[in-house]
Amino acid sequence: MVTIKQVSEMAGVSSATVSRVINNTDTVKEKTRVKVMQAMAKLGYRHNVLAASLASNKTNTIGYVVPELHGSFFGSMMAGSEKVLRKANKHMFVATGHSDEKLETQEIEALLSRRCDALILHVEAVSDEYLIHLAQQDVPLVIVNRYIQEIEENCISLDNELGGYLATRHLIDQGHTQIAYLAGSLFKADGLNRLAGHKRALSEAGISFDETLMYEGDFQAQSGEAGIKALAKQGQCYSAVACANDEMASGAINALRELKKNVPEDISVVGFDNVDFASYLTPGLTTIDYPMREIGAMAARWILNRAYGDHKMELTHILEPKLISRGTTKQAAEN
């Protein structure tokens, strides 16, 4: 097996310099880096990650659990994390928990068994007690899009209640009083909190929350479409609809068009998340911006701070949403 010492001798540099090249640090001059890389290629050197991890007690890998890989939401979040971690020469192992308690637990334990240095967890089914217990163990972990008071320093999330409030407040400010609500899965914290914000906006405006104007979906486009059709079947009247996320909003718009309703001329629609496709719909979707990429980057910074001692990283634990006004909402018609 070729050693670092042999590479250093061929390149005419110290073993420490070879190690810095292997670890891709910025302190090596490009000319020196090229010489070392050429020597490594000529000798057929392969860095033994396992041996290095045993020596340093670090694998430079971060376990990452998300509910699913479908859609742009989780892709944007993981991209934000990956960019920060790659710059620090760390790697991600990604697993999916599918919002199932047993699967989430299995994936977390599997990542720990693979000696990941830390965990980034976007989990929805495991209990707060399990996560609190996990946080008390030796492995650093950050929980994304979920707030647990007992371990709040380990949590990075959006103020979903405020986001739900801003969405419905926008519709109220435009004169809408009959507002339907297409909720996400209400066993999930973000679904509940966004609905709570919707109710707060109605209450502040003196509008009673009407259960018959709400439909619980599952954050998927098909459920947004199903929600509009269910409301139509019940004969519900409304001039605007607030949706728990952009996918549900896109499904709702399709269903409204099937019902010969124009958006926003007949019905105003607001989404939540501001995913990539939101600005490309026709008309562009009015929505609440969820800075998924920044939250993913913040989670990675937390890991670098806590697991690797990079205390230069600035951390924010709760990010605020903001309204992005586009073309799917307008002033309500006067009676």
CSV table of C-alpha atoms in Angstrom, one decimal:
chain,number,residue,atom,x,y,z
A,1,MET,CA,0.0,0.0,0.0
A,2,VAL,CA,1.3,3.4,-1.0
A,3,THR,CA,1.9,5.7,2.0
A,4,ILE,CA,1.8,9.5,2.4
A,5,LYS,CA,5.5,9.4,3.1
A,6,GLN,CA,6.2,7.9,-0.4
A,7,VAL,CA,4.0,10.6,-2.0
A,8,SER,CA,5.8,13.3,-0.1
A,9,GLU,CA,9.2,12.0,-1.2
A,10,MET,CA,8.2,11.9,-4.9
A,11,ALA,CA,6.6,15.3,-4.8
A,12,GLY,CA,9.5,16.8,-2.8
A,13,VAL,CA,7.2,18.2,0.0
A,14,SER,CA,6.5,17.3,3.6
A,15,SER,CA,4.0,14.7,4.7
A,16,ALA,CA,2.1,17.5,6.4
A,17,THR,CA,1.7,19.2,3.0
A,18,VAL,CA,0.4,16.0,1.4
A,19,SER,CA,-2.2,15.8,4.2
A,20,ARG,CA,-3.3,19.4,3.6
A,21,VAL,CA,-3.8,18.5,-0.1
A,22,ILE,CA,-5.8,15.4,0.8
A,23,ASN,CA,-8.0,17.5,3.1
A,24,ASN,CA,-8.3,20.2,0.4
A,25,THR,CA,-7.2,23.1,2.7
A,26,ASP,CA,-6.7,26.5,1.3
A,27,THR,CA,-3.2,27.0,2.7
A,28,VAL,CA,-1.5,25.0,-0.1
A,29,LYS,CA,-0.2,26.9,-3.2
A,30,GLU,CA,-1.7,25.6,-6.5
A,31,LYS,CA,1.7,24.7,-7.9
A,32,THR,CA,2.5,22.5,-4.9
A,33,ARG,CA,-1.0,21.0,-5.0
A,34,VAL,CA,-0.5,20.0,-8.6
A,35,LYS,CA,2.9,18.3,-7.8
A,36,VAL,CA,1.3,16.3,-5.0
A,37,MET,CA,-1.7,15.3,-7.1
A,38,GLN,CA,0.6,14.1,-9.9
A,39,ALA,CA,2.7,12.1,-7.4
A,40,MET,CA,-0.5,10.5,-6.0
A,41,ALA,CA,-1.7,9.6,-9.5
A,42,LYS,CA,1.7,8.1,-10.5
A,43,LEU,CA,1.9,6.0,-7.4
A,44,GLY,CA,-1.7,5.1,-7.4
A,45,TYR,CA,-2.3,6.5,-3.9
A,46,ARG,CA,-5.8,6.2,-2.4
A,47,HIS,CA,-6.6,8.0,0.8
A,48,ASN,CA,-7.7,5.4,3.4
A,49,VAL,CA,-10.7,7.2,4.9
A,50,LEU,CA,-11.4,4.4,7.4
A,51,ALA,CA,-7.9,4.5,8.8
A,52,ALA,CA,-8.0,8.3,9.0
A,53,SER,CA,-11.3,8.2,10.9
A,54,LEU,CA,-10.0,5.6,13.4
A,55,ALA,CA,-7.0,7.9,14.0
A,56,SER,CA,-9.0,11.1,14.4
A,57,ASN,CA,-12.3,9.6,15.7
A,58,LYS,CA,-14.0,11.6,13.0
A,59,THR,CA,-15.5,10.3,9.7
A,60,ASN,CA,-16.3,13.8,8.3
A,61,THR,CA,-19.8,12.5,7.4
A,62,ILE,CA,-23.1,13.9,8.4
A,63,GLY,CA,-26.3,11.8,8.5
A,64,TYR,CA,-29.3,13.5,6.9
A,65,VAL,CA,-32.9,12.2,7.4
A,66,VAL,CA,-35.7,13.8,5.4
A,67,PRO,CA,-39.3,12.6,4.9
A,68,GLU,CA,-39.0,12.0,1.2
A,69,LEU,CA,-36.9,13.0,-1.9
A,70,HIS,CA,-40.0,14.0,-3.9
A,71,GLY,CA,-40.5,17.7,-4.8
A,72,SER,CA,-38.3,20.7,-4.7
A,73,PHE,CA,-38.7,21.5,-1.0
A,74,PHE,CA,-36.3,19.0,0.4
A,75,GLY,CA,-34.0,19.2,-2.6
A,76,SER,CA,-33.5,23.0,-2.0
A,77,MET,CA,-32.9,22.4,1.7
A,78,MET,CA,-30.4,19.6,1.2
A,79,ALA,CA,-28.6,21.7,-1.5
A,80,GLY,CA,-28.2,24.5,1.0
A,81,SER,CA,-26.6,22.1,3.5
A,82,GLU,CA,-24.5,20.4,0.9
A,83,LYS,CA,-22.9,23.6,-0.3
A,84,VAL,CA,-21.8,24.6,3.2
A,85,LEU,CA,-20.6,21.1,4.1
A,86,ARG,CA,-18.7,20.5,0.8
A,87,LYS,CA,-16.8,23.7,1.4
A,88,ALA,CA,-15.7,22.4,4.7
A,89,ASN,CA,-14.8,19.0,3.2
A,90,LYS,CA,-17.7,17.1,4.9
A,91,HIS,CA,-20.0,14.6,3.2
A,92,MET,CA,-23.7,13.8,3.6
A,93,PHE,CA,-25.4,10.4,3.9
A,94,VAL,CA,-29.1,10.9,3.1
A,95,ALA,CA,-31.9,8.7,4.2
A,96,THR,CA,-35.7,9.0,4.0
A,97,GLY,CA,-38.1,8.4,6.9
A,98,HIS,CA,-41.4,8.8,5.0
A,99,SER,CA,-43.1,10.4,8.1
A,100,ASP,CA,-43.2,6.9,9.7
A,101,GLU,CA,-42.0,6.6,13.3
A,102,LYS,CA,-40.5,3.1,12.8
A,103,LEU,CA,-38.7,4.1,9.6
A,104,GLU,CA,-37.4,7.3,11.0
A,105,THR,CA,-36.0,5.6,14.0
A,106,GLN,CA,-34.4,2.8,11.9
A,107,GLU,CA,-32.7,5.4,9.6
A,108,ILE,CA,-31.4,7.4,12.5
A,109,GLU,CA,-30.0,4.3,14.2
A,110,ALA,CA,-28.5,3.1,10.9
A,111,LEU,CA,-26.7,6.4,10.3
A,112,LEU,CA,-25.4,6.4,13.9
A,113,SER,CA,-24.1,2.8,13.4
A,114,ARG,CA,-22.1,4.1,10.4
A,115,ARG,CA,-20.3,6.5,12.7
A,116,CYS,CA,-21.7,9.7,11.3
A,117,ASP,CA,-20.2,12.6,13.2
A,118,ALA,CA,-23.5,14.4,13.4
A,119,LEU,CA,-27.1,14.3,12.3
A,120,ILE,CA,-29.4,16.8,10.5
A,121,LEU,CA,-33.0,15.6,11.1
A,122,HIS,CA,-36.2,16.6,9.3
A,123,VAL,CA,-38.4,14.1,11.1
A,124,GLU,CA,-42.1,14.2,11.7
A,125,ALA,CA,-43.2,11.0,13.4
A,126,VAL,CA,-40.7,10.2,16.1
A,127,SER,CA,-41.6,11.6,19.5
A,128,ASP,CA,-40.2,14.7,21.2
A,129,GLU,CA,-39.0,12.4,24.0
A,130,TYR,CA,-36.9,10.3,21.6
A,131,LEU,CA,-35.3,13.4,20.1
A,132,ILE,CA,-34.6,14.9,23.5
A,133,HIS,CA,-33.0,11.6,24.6
A,134,LEU,CA,-30.9,11.5,21.4
A,135,ALA,CA,-29.7,15.1,21.9
A,136,GLN,CA,-28.4,14.1,25.3
A,137,GLN,CA,-26.1,11.5,23.7
A,138,ASP,CA,-22.6,12.1,22.4
A,139,VAL,CA,-23.6,12.7,18.7
A,140,PRO,CA,-24.5,16.3,17.9
A,141,LEU,CA,-27.8,16.7,16.1
A,142,VAL,CA,-29.8,19.6,14.7
A,143,ILE,CA,-33.6,19.3,14.1
A,144,VAL,CA,-35.0,21.1,11.1
A,145,ASN,CA,-38.5,22.5,10.8
A,146,ARG,CA,-39.6,21.5,14.3
A,147,TYR,CA,-39.4,23.2,17.6
A,148,ILE,CA,-38.9,21.4,20.9
A,149,GLN,CA,-38.6,23.7,23.9
A,150,GLU,CA,-36.4,21.3,25.9
A,151,ILE,CA,-33.8,21.3,23.2
A,152,GLU,CA,-34.5,24.6,21.5
A,153,GLU,CA,-30.8,25.2,20.9
A,154,ASN,CA,-30.8,22.1,18.6
A,155,CYS,CA,-33.8,23.3,16.5
A,156,ILE,CA,-33.8,25.4,13.4
A,157,SER,CA,-37.2,26.3,12.0
A,158,LEU,CA,-39.5,28.7,10.3
A,159,ASP,CA,-42.2,30.6,12.2
A,160,ASN,CA,-45.0,28.6,10.4
A,161,GLU,CA,-47.7,30.2,12.5
A,162,LEU,CA,-46.7,33.7,11.3
A,163,GLY,CA,-46.5,32.4,7.7
A,164,GLY,CA,-50.1,31.1,7.9
A,165,TYR,CA,-51.1,34.4,9.4
A,166,LEU,CA,-49.4,36.5,6.7
A,167,ALA,CA,-51.1,34.5,3.9
A,168,THR,CA,-54.6,34.9,5.2
A,169,ARG,CA,-54.0,38.5,6.4
A,170,HIS,CA,-53.0,39.3,2.8
A,171,LEU,CA,-56.4,38.0,1.5
A,172,ILE,CA,-58.3,39.9,4.2
A,173,ASP,CA,-56.4,43.1,3.3
A,174,GLN,CA,-57.7,42.7,-0.2
A,175,GLY,CA,-61.3,42.6,1.0
A,176,HIS,CA,-61.9,38.8,1.1
A,177,THR,CA,-64.1,37.6,4.0
A,178,GLN,CA,-65.1,34.2,2.7
A,179,ILE,CA,-61.8,32.4,2.7
A,180,ALA,CA,-61.4,28.6,2.2
A,181,TYR,CA,-58.4,26.9,3.7
A,182,LEU,CA,-56.7,23.8,2.3
A,183,ALA,CA,-54.7,22.4,5.2
A,184,GLY,CA,-51.6,20.2,5.1
A,185,SER,CA,-51.4,17.0,7.2
A,186,LEU,CA,-52.6,18.1,10.6
A,187,PHE,CA,-50.6,15.4,12.4
A,188,LYS,CA,-47.5,17.4,11.4
A,189,ALA,CA,-46.4,20.5,13.3
A,190,ASP,CA,-46.1,22.7,10.3
A,191,GLY,CA,-49.6,21.8,9.1
A,192,LEU,CA,-51.1,22.6,12.5
A,193,ASN,CA,-49.1,25.9,12.9
A,194,ARG,CA,-50.0,27.2,9.5
A,195,LEU,CA,-53.7,26.5,10.3
A,196,ALA,CA,-53.3,28.3,13.6
A,197,GLY,CA,-51.9,31.4,11.8
A,198,HIS,CA,-54.9,31.3,9.4
A,199,LYS,CA,-57.3,31.2,12.4
A,200,ARG,CA,-55.5,34.1,14.1
A,201,ALA,CA,-55.8,36.3,11.0
A,202,LEU,CA,-59.5,35.6,10.8
A,203,SER,CA,-60.0,36.2,14.5
A,204,GLU,CA,-58.2,39.6,14.3
A,205,ALA,CA,-60.4,40.6,11.5
A,206,GLY,CA,-63.6,39.6,13.3
A,207,ILE,CA,-64.2,36.7,10.9
A,208,SER,CA,-65.4,33.4,12.4
A,209,PHE,CA,-63.5,30.3,11.4
A,210,ASP,CA,-65.9,28.0,9.4
A,211,GLU,CA,-65.0,24.3,9.6
A,212,THR,CA,-67.0,23.7,6.4
A,213,LEU,CA,-64.6,25.9,4.5
A,214,MET,CA,-61.5,23.8,5.5
A,215,TYR,CA,-60.2,20.6,3.8
A,216,GLU,CA,-57.3,18.6,5.2
A,217,GLY,CA,-54.9,17.4,2.6
A,218,ASP,CA,-51.4,16.0,2.7
A,219,PHE,CA,-49.2,18.7,1.2
A,220,GLN,CA,-49.4,17.0,-2.2
A,221,ALA,CA,-50.8,18.6,-5.4
A,222,GLN,CA,-53.5,15.9,-5.7
A,223,SER,CA,-54.9,16.8,-2.3
A,224,GLY,CA,-55.2,20.5,-3.3
A,225,GLU,CA,-57.2,19.4,-6.3
A,226,ALA,CA,-59.3,17.1,-4.2
A,227,GLY,CA,-59.9,19.9,-1.7
A,228,ILE,CA,-61.4,22.2,-4.2
A,229,LYS,CA,-63.6,19.4,-5.6
A,230,ALA,CA,-64.8,18.5,-2.1
A,231,LEU,CA,-65.8,22.1,-1.4
A,232,ALA,CA,-67.6,22.3,-4.8
A,233,LYS,CA,-69.5,19.1,-4.0
A,234,GLN,CA,-70.7,20.7,-0.8
A,235,GLY,CA,-71.7,23.9,-2.6
A,236,GLN,CA,-69.4,26.1,-0.6
A,237,CYS,CA,-69.0,29.7,-1.6
A,238,TYR,CA,-65.8,31.6,-1.2
A,239,SER,CA,-63.8,34.3,-3.0
A,240,ALA,CA,-60.3,33.2,-1.9
A,241,VAL,CA,-58.4,30.1,-0.8
A,242,ALA,CA,-55.3,29.9,1.3
A,243,CYS,CA,-53.2,26.7,0.8
A,244,ALA,CA,-50.8,25.0,3.2
A,245,ASN,CA,-48.1,24.8,0.5
A,246,ASP,CA,-47.4,25.6,-3.1
A,247,GLU,CA,-48.0,22.0,-4.3
A,248,MET,CA,-51.5,22.1,-2.9
A,249,ALA,CA,-52.0,25.5,-4.4
A,250,SER,CA,-51.1,24.3,-7.9
A,251,GLY,CA,-53.5,21.4,-7.6
A,252,ALA,CA,-56.2,23.8,-6.4
A,253,ILE,CA,-55.7,26.1,-9.4
A,254,ASN,CA,-56.0,23.2,-11.8
A,255,ALA,CA,-59.3,22.2,-10.1
A,256,LEU,CA,-60.6,25.7,-10.2
A,257,ARG,CA,-60.0,25.9,-13.9
A,258,GLU,CA,-61.8,22.7,-14.4
A,259,LEU,CA,-64.7,24.3,-12.6
A,260,LYS,CA,-64.5,27.2,-15.1
A,261,LYS,CA,-63.2,29.6,-12.3
A,262,ASN,CA,-60.6,32.1,-13.3
A,263,VAL,CA,-57.6,32.8,-11.0
A,264,PRO,CA,-57.5,35.5,-9.6
A,265,GLU,CA,-60.6,37.1,-11.3
A,266,ASP,CA,-63.1,34.7,-9.7
A,267,ILE,CA,-61.0,33.1,-6.9
A,268,SER,CA,-57.8,34.4,-5.3
A,269,VAL,CA,-55.2,31.7,-4.3
A,270,VAL,CA,-52.2,32.0,-2.0
A,271,GLY,CA,-49.7,29.2,-1.4
A,272,PHE,CA,-46.8,28.6,1.1
A,273,ASP,CA,-43.1,27.8,0.6
A,274,ASN,CA,-42.2,29.8,-2.6
A,275,VAL,CA,-40.7,26.7,-4.3
A,276,ASP,CA,-39.0,27.1,-7.6
A,277,PHE,CA,-42.0,26.5,-9.8
A,278,ALA,CA,-44.2,29.1,-8.0
A,279,SER,CA,-42.9,32.0,-10.1
A,280,TYR,CA,-43.3,30.0,-13.3
A,281,LEU,CA,-47.0,29.3,-13.0
A,282,THR,CA,-49.4,31.4,-15.1
A,283,PRO,CA,-50.2,33.7,-13.3
A,284,GLY,CA,-47.3,33.6,-10.9
A,285,LEU,CA,-48.3,32.2,-7.5
A,286,THR,CA,-48.7,34.6,-4.6
A,287,THR,CA,-47.1,32.7,-1.7
A,288,ILE,CA,-45.2,32.8,1.6
A,289,ASP,CA,-41.4,32.5,1.2
A,290,TYR,CA,-39.9,29.6,3.1
A,291,PRO,CA,-36.1,30.0,2.8
A,292,MET,CA,-35.5,26.3,2.5
A,293,ARG,CA,-32.0,26.7,1.1
A,294,GLU,CA,-31.0,29.1,3.9
A,295,ILE,CA,-32.5,26.8,6.6
A,296,GLY,CA,-30.5,23.9,5.1
A,297,ALA,CA,-27.3,26.0,5.1
A,298,MET,CA,-28.0,27.1,8.7
A,299,ALA,CA,-28.4,23.5,9.8
A,300,ALA,CA,-25.0,22.8,8.2
A,301,ARG,CA,-23.4,25.8,10.0
A,302,TRP,CA,-24.8,24.5,13.3
A,303,ILE,CA,-23.1,21.1,12.6
A,304,LEU,CA,-19.8,22.7,11.8
A,305,ASN,CA,-20.1,24.8,14.9
A,306,ARG,CA,-21.0,22.1,17.3
A,307,ALA,CA,-19.4,18.9,15.8
A,308,TYR,CA,-16.2,20.4,14.4
A,309,GLY,CA,-15.6,23.5,16.5
A,310,ASP,CA,-16.0,26.1,13.8
A,311,HIS,CA,-17.3,28.8,16.1
A,312,LYS,CA,-17.1,31.5,13.4
A,313,MET,CA,-20.4,30.3,12.1
A,314,GLU,CA,-23.3,32.6,12.9
A,315,LEU,CA,-26.5,30.8,13.9
A,316,THR,CA,-30.2,31.8,13.8
A,317,HIS,CA,-32.7,29.3,15.2
A,318,ILE,CA,-36.0,30.7,14.0
A,319,LEU,CA,-36.4,32.3,10.6
A,320,GLU,CA,-39.2,34.6,9.7
A,321,PRO,CA,-41.4,34.1,6.6
A,322,LYS,CA,-42.4,36.9,4.2
A,323,LEU,CA,-45.2,37.4,1.7
A,324,ILE,CA,-44.3,37.2,-2.0
A,325,SER,CA,-47.1,38.9,-4.0
A,326,ARG,CA,-47.6,37.7,-7.6
A,327,GLY,CA,-50.6,37.3,-9.8
A,328,THR,CA,-52.9,34.8,-8.1
A,329,THR,CA,-54.5,37.3,-5.7
A,330,LYS,CA,-56.5,40.5,-6.3
A,331,GLN,CA,-58.9,42.8,-4.6
A,332,ALA,CA,-62.2,41.1,-3.8
A,333,ALA,CA,-65.2,42.2,-6.0
A,334,GLU,CA,-67.5,44.7,-4.2
A,335,ASN,CA,-70.9,43.3,-3.4
